[in-house]
């Protein structure tokens, strides 16, 4: 009898401890993203080097439209903005693993992105454009003329998706970042790249590092948004702040600074 009582006592103890762990686990998992970010005192933002959205100034500090935008939002949330460079193709995994709290880097609101993340309302308009040597642009005036062109595009980007959608990816080299795609064209390893119009405006033409490159035709029109984890309460909170910044003119002022068009 004593032995049976001991066994029952052990079983009850195990059940009690298991229940406690389950309750703690449930409590931890139920913490909202907003509470999670506030408890850390910072929002970790996944980016790539992408001028004029997120890039480094001469002192090595982050700057750009999305950088300043995110910092303003974080200030309103009462947290710091921390920027880390990620492999953009793995942004959904980085979010779900909580290495980052959001993807905020001129992210095109594609169907795939909207299915995989909780996204804010659009905030900036954009296009995917072909960039090539300036003296070659005049020879390519429509999609059909591009069928034999060799391209570079950032892996997982809207530019890569546009090439695939238009069946122009037969001669595609996928690279880690849009800036790498520009370098491929400059070096002559490919004839053209497809990047965001926002980057093309900032980084090609007279007075830039890619003065010999120019924009060709546009392949798509699109809009940018911020991506959070699925069902994140941060999305609605950031949407409110976007509305506030539009209403007070601060977002338009920032867009004017970087020559962008608000959505």
mmCIF file of C-alpha atoms in Angstrom:
data_model
loop_
_atom_site.group_PDB
_atom_site.id
_atom_site.type_symbol
_atom_site.label_atom_id
_atom_site.label_comp_id
_atom_site.label_asym_id
_atom_site.label_seq_id
_atom_site.Cartn_x
_atom_site.Cartn_y
_atom_site.Cartn_z
ATOM 1 C CA UNK A 1 0.000 0.000 0.000
ATOM 2 C CA UNK A 2 2.808 2.383 0.917
ATOM 3 C CA UNK A 3 4.499 1.560 -2.369
ATOM 4 C CA UNK A 4 1.293 2.344 -4.276
ATOM 5 C CA UNK A 5 0.941 5.663 -2.427
ATOM 6 C CA UNK A 6 4.527 6.561 -3.340
ATOM 7 C CA UNK A 7 3.882 5.779 -6.999
ATOM 8 C CA UNK A 8 0.716 7.881 -6.973
ATOM 9 C CA UNK A 9 2.576 10.710 -5.286
ATOM 10 C CA UNK A 10 5.320 10.608 -7.933
ATOM 11 C CA UNK A 11 2.753 10.537 -10.757
ATOM 12 C CA UNK A 12 0.862 13.480 -9.275
ATOM 13 C CA UNK A 13 4.118 15.397 -8.825
ATOM 14 C CA UNK A 14 5.120 14.753 -12.451
ATOM 15 C CA UNK A 15 1.687 15.843 -13.673
ATOM 16 C CA UNK A 16 1.864 18.987 -11.545
ATOM 17 C CA UNK A 17 5.326 19.926 -12.814
ATOM 18 C CA UNK A 18 4.327 19.167 -16.424
ATOM 19 C CA UNK A 19 1.290 21.357 -16.011
ATOM 20 C CA UNK A 20 3.423 24.174 -14.639
ATOM 21 C CA UNK A 21 5.824 23.929 -17.587
ATOM 22 C CA UNK A 22 2.935 23.844 -20.049
ATOM 23 C CA UNK A 23 1.375 26.893 -18.416
ATOM 24 C CA UNK A 24 4.672 28.769 -18.486
ATOM 25 C CA UNK A 25 5.242 27.790 -22.094
ATOM 26 C CA UNK A 26 1.752 28.881 -23.039
ATOM 27 C CA UNK A 27 2.251 32.150 -21.200
ATOM 28 C CA UNK A 28 5.556 32.828 -22.981
ATOM 29 C CA UNK A 29 4.168 31.915 -26.389
ATOM 30 C CA UNK A 30 1.095 34.061 -25.897
ATOM 31 C CA UNK A 31 3.117 37.246 -25.392
ATOM 32 C CA UNK A 32 2.186 39.592 -28.206
ATOM 33 C CA UNK A 33 4.836 40.843 -30.617
ATOM 34 C CA UNK A 34 4.267 44.383 -29.363
ATOM 35 C CA UNK A 35 4.871 43.304 -25.761
ATOM 36 C CA UNK A 36 7.855 41.218 -26.850
ATOM 37 C CA UNK A 37 9.502 44.157 -28.626
ATOM 38 C CA UNK A 38 8.767 46.535 -25.744
ATOM 39 C CA UNK A 39 10.149 44.070 -23.199
ATOM 40 C CA UNK A 40 13.432 43.974 -25.169
ATOM 41 C CA UNK A 41 13.436 47.738 -25.598
ATOM 42 C CA UNK A 42 14.275 47.391 -29.282
ATOM 43 C CA UNK A 43 12.918 46.303 -32.646
ATOM 44 C CA UNK A 44 15.359 44.214 -34.689
ATOM 45 C CA UNK A 45 14.941 45.146 -38.349
ATOM 46 C CA UNK A 46 16.141 42.927 -41.193
ATOM 47 C CA UNK A 47 17.656 44.850 -44.124
ATOM 48 C CA UNK A 48 20.060 44.661 -47.029
ATOM 49 C CA UNK A 49 22.318 47.446 -48.285
ATOM 50 C CA UNK A 50 19.868 49.189 -50.557
ATOM 51 C CA UNK A 51 20.186 52.872 -51.402
ATOM 52 C CA UNK A 52 18.073 54.969 -50.893
ATOM 53 C CA UNK A 53 16.143 52.780 -48.428
ATOM 54 C CA UNK A 54 18.790 51.399 -46.033
ATOM 55 C CA UNK A 55 22.508 52.069 -46.512
ATOM 56 C CA UNK A 56 25.598 53.307 -44.661
ATOM 57 C CA UNK A 57 26.795 56.912 -44.636
ATOM 58 C CA UNK A 58 30.464 57.940 -44.718
ATOM 59 C CA UNK A 59 30.727 57.389 -40.966
ATOM 60 C CA UNK A 60 29.353 53.853 -41.240
ATOM 61 C CA UNK A 61 25.966 54.711 -39.725
ATOM 62 C CA UNK A 62 22.688 53.479 -41.175
ATOM 63 C CA UNK A 63 20.728 56.049 -43.148
ATOM 64 C CA UNK A 64 18.068 56.140 -45.868
ATOM 65 C CA UNK A 65 14.321 56.509 -46.191
ATOM 66 C CA UNK A 66 13.391 53.207 -44.540
ATOM 67 C CA UNK A 67 16.050 53.718 -41.880
ATOM 68 C CA UNK A 68 14.700 57.124 -40.868
ATOM 69 C CA UNK A 69 11.113 55.907 -41.218
ATOM 70 C CA UNK A 70 11.751 52.904 -38.965
ATOM 71 C CA UNK A 71 13.581 55.038 -36.399
ATOM 72 C CA UNK A 72 10.638 57.449 -36.250
ATOM 73 C CA UNK A 73 8.187 54.573 -35.786
ATOM 74 C CA UNK A 74 10.340 52.960 -33.097
ATOM 75 C CA UNK A 75 10.564 56.287 -31.255
ATOM 76 C CA UNK A 76 6.760 56.433 -31.172
ATOM 77 C CA UNK A 77 6.700 52.843 -29.875
ATOM 78 C CA UNK A 78 9.228 53.727 -27.173
ATOM 79 C CA UNK A 79 11.930 51.317 -28.401
ATOM 80 C CA UNK A 80 15.257 51.490 -30.216
ATOM 81 C CA UNK A 81 15.682 50.498 -33.876
ATOM 82 C CA UNK A 82 18.419 47.918 -34.464
ATOM 83 C CA UNK A 83 19.332 47.123 -38.085
ATOM 84 C CA UNK A 84 20.938 43.836 -39.109
ATOM 85 C CA UNK A 85 21.847 42.672 -42.605
ATOM 86 C CA UNK A 86 20.133 39.434 -43.595
ATOM 87 C CA UNK A 87 20.014 37.150 -46.607
ATOM 88 C CA UNK A 88 16.877 38.636 -48.164
ATOM 89 C CA UNK A 89 15.889 35.285 -49.630
ATOM 90 C CA UNK A 90 15.606 33.937 -46.055
ATOM 91 C CA UNK A 91 13.621 36.833 -44.594
ATOM 92 C CA UNK A 92 10.582 34.710 -43.695
ATOM 93 C CA UNK A 93 12.732 32.186 -41.802
ATOM 94 C CA UNK A 94 14.546 35.034 -40.015
ATOM 95 C CA UNK A 95 11.177 36.420 -38.917
ATOM 96 C CA UNK A 96 9.723 33.124 -37.758
ATOM 97 C CA UNK A 97 12.891 32.231 -35.837
ATOM 98 C CA UNK A 98 12.750 35.662 -34.127
ATOM 99 C CA UNK A 99 16.223 36.639 -35.302
ATOM 100 C CA UNK A 100 14.473 39.760 -36.587
ATOM 101 C CA UNK A 101 11.168 41.389 -35.667
ATOM 102 C CA UNK A 102 10.374 42.767 -39.110
ATOM 103 C CA UNK A 103 11.596 43.031 -42.689
ATOM 104 C CA UNK A 104 11.829 46.715 -43.592
ATOM 105 C CA UNK A 105 13.880 47.284 -46.713
ATOM 106 C CA UNK A 106 11.855 48.482 -49.669
ATOM 107 C CA UNK A 107 9.949 45.203 -49.619
ATOM 108 C CA UNK A 108 7.537 44.718 -52.506
ATOM 109 C CA UNK A 109 4.101 43.512 -51.431
ATOM 110 C CA UNK A 110 3.916 40.426 -53.629
ATOM 111 C CA UNK A 111 1.329 37.665 -53.163
ATOM 112 C CA UNK A 112 4.046 35.404 -51.708
ATOM 113 C CA UNK A 113 5.093 38.035 -49.185
ATOM 114 C CA UNK A 114 1.503 38.734 -48.129
ATOM 115 C CA UNK A 115 0.816 35.018 -47.696
ATOM 116 C CA UNK A 116 3.942 34.471 -45.577
ATOM 117 C CA UNK A 117 3.930 37.604 -43.408
ATOM 118 C CA UNK A 118 1.636 40.092 -41.777
ATOM 119 C CA UNK A 119 2.167 43.234 -43.865
ATOM 120 C CA UNK A 120 1.455 46.885 -43.266
ATOM 121 C CA UNK A 121 -0.447 49.037 -45.685
ATOM 122 C CA UNK A 122 1.645 50.241 -48.679
ATOM 123 C CA UNK A 123 3.744 53.336 -48.040
ATOM 124 C CA UNK A 124 5.855 53.928 -51.193
ATOM 125 C CA UNK A 125 5.305 53.291 -54.909
ATOM 126 C CA UNK A 126 7.944 51.529 -56.979
ATOM 127 C CA UNK A 127 8.682 49.772 -60.278
ATOM 128 C CA UNK A 128 10.997 46.985 -61.382
ATOM 129 C CA UNK A 129 13.213 48.426 -64.109
ATOM 130 C CA UNK A 130 15.848 47.092 -66.449
ATOM 131 C CA UNK A 131 19.293 48.671 -65.999
ATOM 132 C CA UNK A 132 22.064 48.267 -68.576
ATOM 133 C CA UNK A 133 24.941 50.163 -70.186
ATOM 134 C CA UNK A 134 23.648 53.580 -71.262
ATOM 135 C CA UNK A 135 24.651 53.096 -74.898
ATOM 136 C CA UNK A 136 22.592 49.886 -75.119
ATOM 137 C CA UNK A 137 19.309 51.074 -73.613
ATOM 138 C CA UNK A 138 17.932 52.402 -76.914
ATOM 139 C CA UNK A 139 18.122 48.909 -78.450
ATOM 140 C CA UNK A 140 15.634 47.392 -75.973
ATOM 141 C CA UNK A 141 12.227 49.013 -76.067
ATOM 142 C CA UNK A 142 9.866 46.207 -75.063
ATOM 143 C CA UNK A 143 9.812 42.827 -73.306
ATOM 144 C CA UNK A 144 10.132 40.866 -76.555
ATOM 145 C CA UNK A 145 13.443 42.585 -77.336
ATOM 146 C CA UNK A 146 14.903 41.322 -74.026
ATOM 147 C CA UNK A 147 14.443 37.585 -74.694
ATOM 148 C CA UNK A 148 18.152 36.838 -75.287
ATOM 149 C CA UNK A 149 19.602 39.304 -72.781
ATOM 150 C CA UNK A 150 21.676 38.002 -69.845
ATOM 151 C CA UNK A 151 20.384 39.288 -66.507
ATOM 152 C CA UNK A 152 21.339 39.541 -62.859
ATOM 153 C CA UNK A 153 18.782 39.953 -60.068
ATOM 154 C CA UNK A 154 18.707 39.656 -56.304
ATOM 155 C CA UNK A 155 17.643 36.190 -55.185
ATOM 156 C CA UNK A 156 14.115 36.246 -53.799
ATOM 157 C CA UNK A 157 13.480 39.784 -55.013
ATOM 158 C CA UNK A 158 10.605 41.269 -56.975
ATOM 159 C CA UNK A 159 13.065 41.792 -59.843
ATOM 160 C CA UNK A 160 13.828 38.086 -60.014
ATOM 161 C CA UNK A 161 10.093 37.304 -59.831
ATOM 162 C CA UNK A 162 9.362 39.740 -62.668
ATOM 163 C CA UNK A 163 11.928 38.044 -64.912
ATOM 164 C CA UNK A 164 10.440 34.632 -64.177
ATOM 165 C CA UNK A 165 6.882 35.845 -64.720
ATOM 166 C CA UNK A 166 7.860 37.251 -68.118
ATOM 167 C CA UNK A 167 9.904 34.130 -69.045
ATOM 168 C CA UNK A 168 13.108 36.186 -69.221
ATOM 169 C CA UNK A 169 15.004 34.063 -66.697
ATOM 170 C CA UNK A 170 16.703 31.642 -69.111
ATOM 171 C CA UNK A 171 19.952 33.610 -68.773
ATOM 172 C CA UNK A 172 19.520 34.751 -65.165
ATOM 173 C CA UNK A 173 22.288 35.007 -62.572
ATOM 174 C CA UNK A 174 20.878 35.253 -59.040
ATOM 175 C CA UNK A 175 22.952 37.346 -56.622
ATOM 176 C CA UNK A 176 22.777 38.180 -52.919
ATOM 177 C CA UNK A 177 21.747 41.846 -53.193
ATOM 178 C CA UNK A 178 20.515 44.407 -55.727
ATOM 179 C CA UNK A 179 23.812 46.258 -55.405
ATOM 180 C CA UNK A 180 25.572 43.055 -56.524
ATOM 181 C CA UNK A 181 23.311 42.960 -59.588
ATOM 182 C CA UNK A 182 24.502 46.442 -60.540
ATOM 183 C CA UNK A 183 28.126 45.357 -60.144
ATOM 184 C CA UNK A 184 27.521 42.402 -62.478
ATOM 185 C CA UNK A 185 26.323 44.795 -65.199
ATOM 186 C CA UNK A 186 29.175 47.231 -64.602
ATOM 187 C CA UNK A 187 31.749 44.417 -64.850
ATOM 188 C CA UNK A 188 30.210 43.156 -68.085
ATOM 189 C CA UNK A 189 29.455 39.653 -66.773
ATOM 190 C CA UNK A 190 25.786 40.220 -67.682
ATOM 191 C CA UNK A 191 24.111 42.666 -70.038
ATOM 192 C CA UNK A 192 21.435 43.909 -67.675
ATOM 193 C CA UNK A 193 19.905 43.662 -64.240
ATOM 194 C CA UNK A 194 16.408 44.195 -62.877
ATOM 195 C CA UNK A 195 16.228 46.283 -59.710
ATOM 196 C CA UNK A 196 13.873 48.647 -57.950
ATOM 197 C CA UNK A 197 13.296 51.996 -59.603
ATOM 198 C CA UNK A 198 14.068 53.630 -56.257
ATOM 199 C CA UNK A 199 17.579 52.163 -56.277
ATOM 200 C CA UNK A 200 18.105 52.845 -59.980
ATOM 201 C CA UNK A 201 17.258 56.520 -59.454
ATOM 202 C CA UNK A 202 19.730 56.799 -56.598
ATOM 203 C CA UNK A 203 22.638 54.761 -57.938
ATOM 204 C CA UNK A 204 22.816 55.089 -61.732
ATOM 205 C CA UNK A 205 23.507 57.941 -64.129
ATOM 206 C CA UNK A 206 25.656 61.048 -64.002
ATOM 207 C CA UNK A 207 27.280 61.779 -60.648
ATOM 208 C CA UNK A 208 26.857 58.236 -59.265
ATOM 209 C CA UNK A 209 29.121 55.198 -58.897
ATOM 210 C CA UNK A 210 27.388 53.721 -61.936
ATOM 211 C CA UNK A 211 27.484 56.723 -64.257
ATOM 212 C CA UNK A 212 27.829 54.458 -67.306
ATOM 213 C CA UNK A 213 24.552 52.657 -66.538
ATOM 214 C CA UNK A 214 21.020 53.809 -67.335
ATOM 215 C CA UNK A 215 17.432 52.732 -66.812
ATOM 216 C CA UNK A 216 15.599 50.918 -69.564
ATOM 217 C CA UNK A 217 12.006 49.777 -69.668
ATOM 218 C CA UNK A 218 9.802 49.140 -66.643
ATOM 219 C CA UNK A 219 8.620 45.558 -66.099
ATOM 220 C CA UNK A 220 6.186 46.011 -63.187
ATOM 221 C CA UNK A 221 4.588 48.598 -60.945
ATOM 222 C CA UNK A 222 4.325 47.840 -57.246
ATOM 223 C CA UNK A 223 4.221 49.115 -53.677
ATOM 224 C CA UNK A 224 6.388 48.711 -50.586
ATOM 225 C CA UNK A 225 5.297 47.534 -47.150
ATOM 226 C CA UNK A 226 6.771 46.328 -43.845
ATOM 227 C CA UNK A 227 6.604 42.613 -43.014
ATOM 228 C CA UNK A 228 5.970 41.177 -39.547
ATOM 229 C CA UNK A 229 5.306 37.661 -38.282
ATOM 230 C CA UNK A 230 1.917 36.176 -39.108
ATOM 231 C CA UNK A 231 -0.876 37.502 -36.845
ATOM 232 C CA UNK A 232 1.474 40.078 -35.282
ATOM 233 C CA UNK A 233 -0.199 42.917 -33.395
ATOM 234 C CA UNK A 234 2.725 45.136 -34.426
ATOM 235 C CA UNK A 235 1.232 45.432 -37.914
ATOM 236 C CA UNK A 236 -1.858 47.342 -36.790
ATOM 237 C CA UNK A 237 0.242 49.471 -34.451
ATOM 238 C CA UNK A 238 2.654 50.477 -37.222
ATOM 239 C CA UNK A 239 -0.272 51.114 -39.593
ATOM 240 C CA UNK A 240 -1.622 53.649 -37.073
ATOM 241 C CA UNK A 241 1.745 55.388 -36.977
ATOM 242 C CA UNK A 242 1.942 55.440 -40.793
ATOM 243 C CA UNK A 243 -1.438 57.206 -40.826
ATOM 244 C CA UNK A 244 -0.215 59.680 -38.202
ATOM 245 C CA UNK A 245 2.962 60.441 -40.146
ATOM 246 C CA UNK A 246 0.998 60.959 -43.351
ATOM 247 C CA UNK A 247 -1.465 63.238 -41.583
ATOM 248 C CA UNK A 248 1.209 65.436 -39.980
ATOM 249 C CA UNK A 249 3.271 65.627 -43.201
ATOM 250 C CA UNK A 250 6.409 64.051 -41.749
ATOM 251 C CA UNK A 251 6.286 61.025 -44.056
ATOM 252 C CA UNK A 252 5.851 63.222 -47.139
ATOM 253 C CA UNK A 253 8.802 65.351 -46.015
ATOM 254 C CA UNK A 254 10.900 62.200 -45.717
ATOM 255 C CA UNK A 255 9.775 60.978 -49.143
ATOM 256 C CA UNK A 256 10.715 64.339 -50.669
ATOM 257 C CA UNK A 257 14.166 64.085 -49.080
ATOM 258 C CA UNK A 258 14.817 60.782 -50.862
ATOM 259 C CA UNK A 259 12.899 61.565 -54.067
ATOM 260 C CA UNK A 260 10.247 58.892 -53.492
ATOM 261 C CA UNK A 261 6.502 58.769 -54.183
ATOM 262 C CA UNK A 262 4.200 57.805 -51.338
ATOM 263 C CA UNK A 263 1.545 55.158 -51.941
#
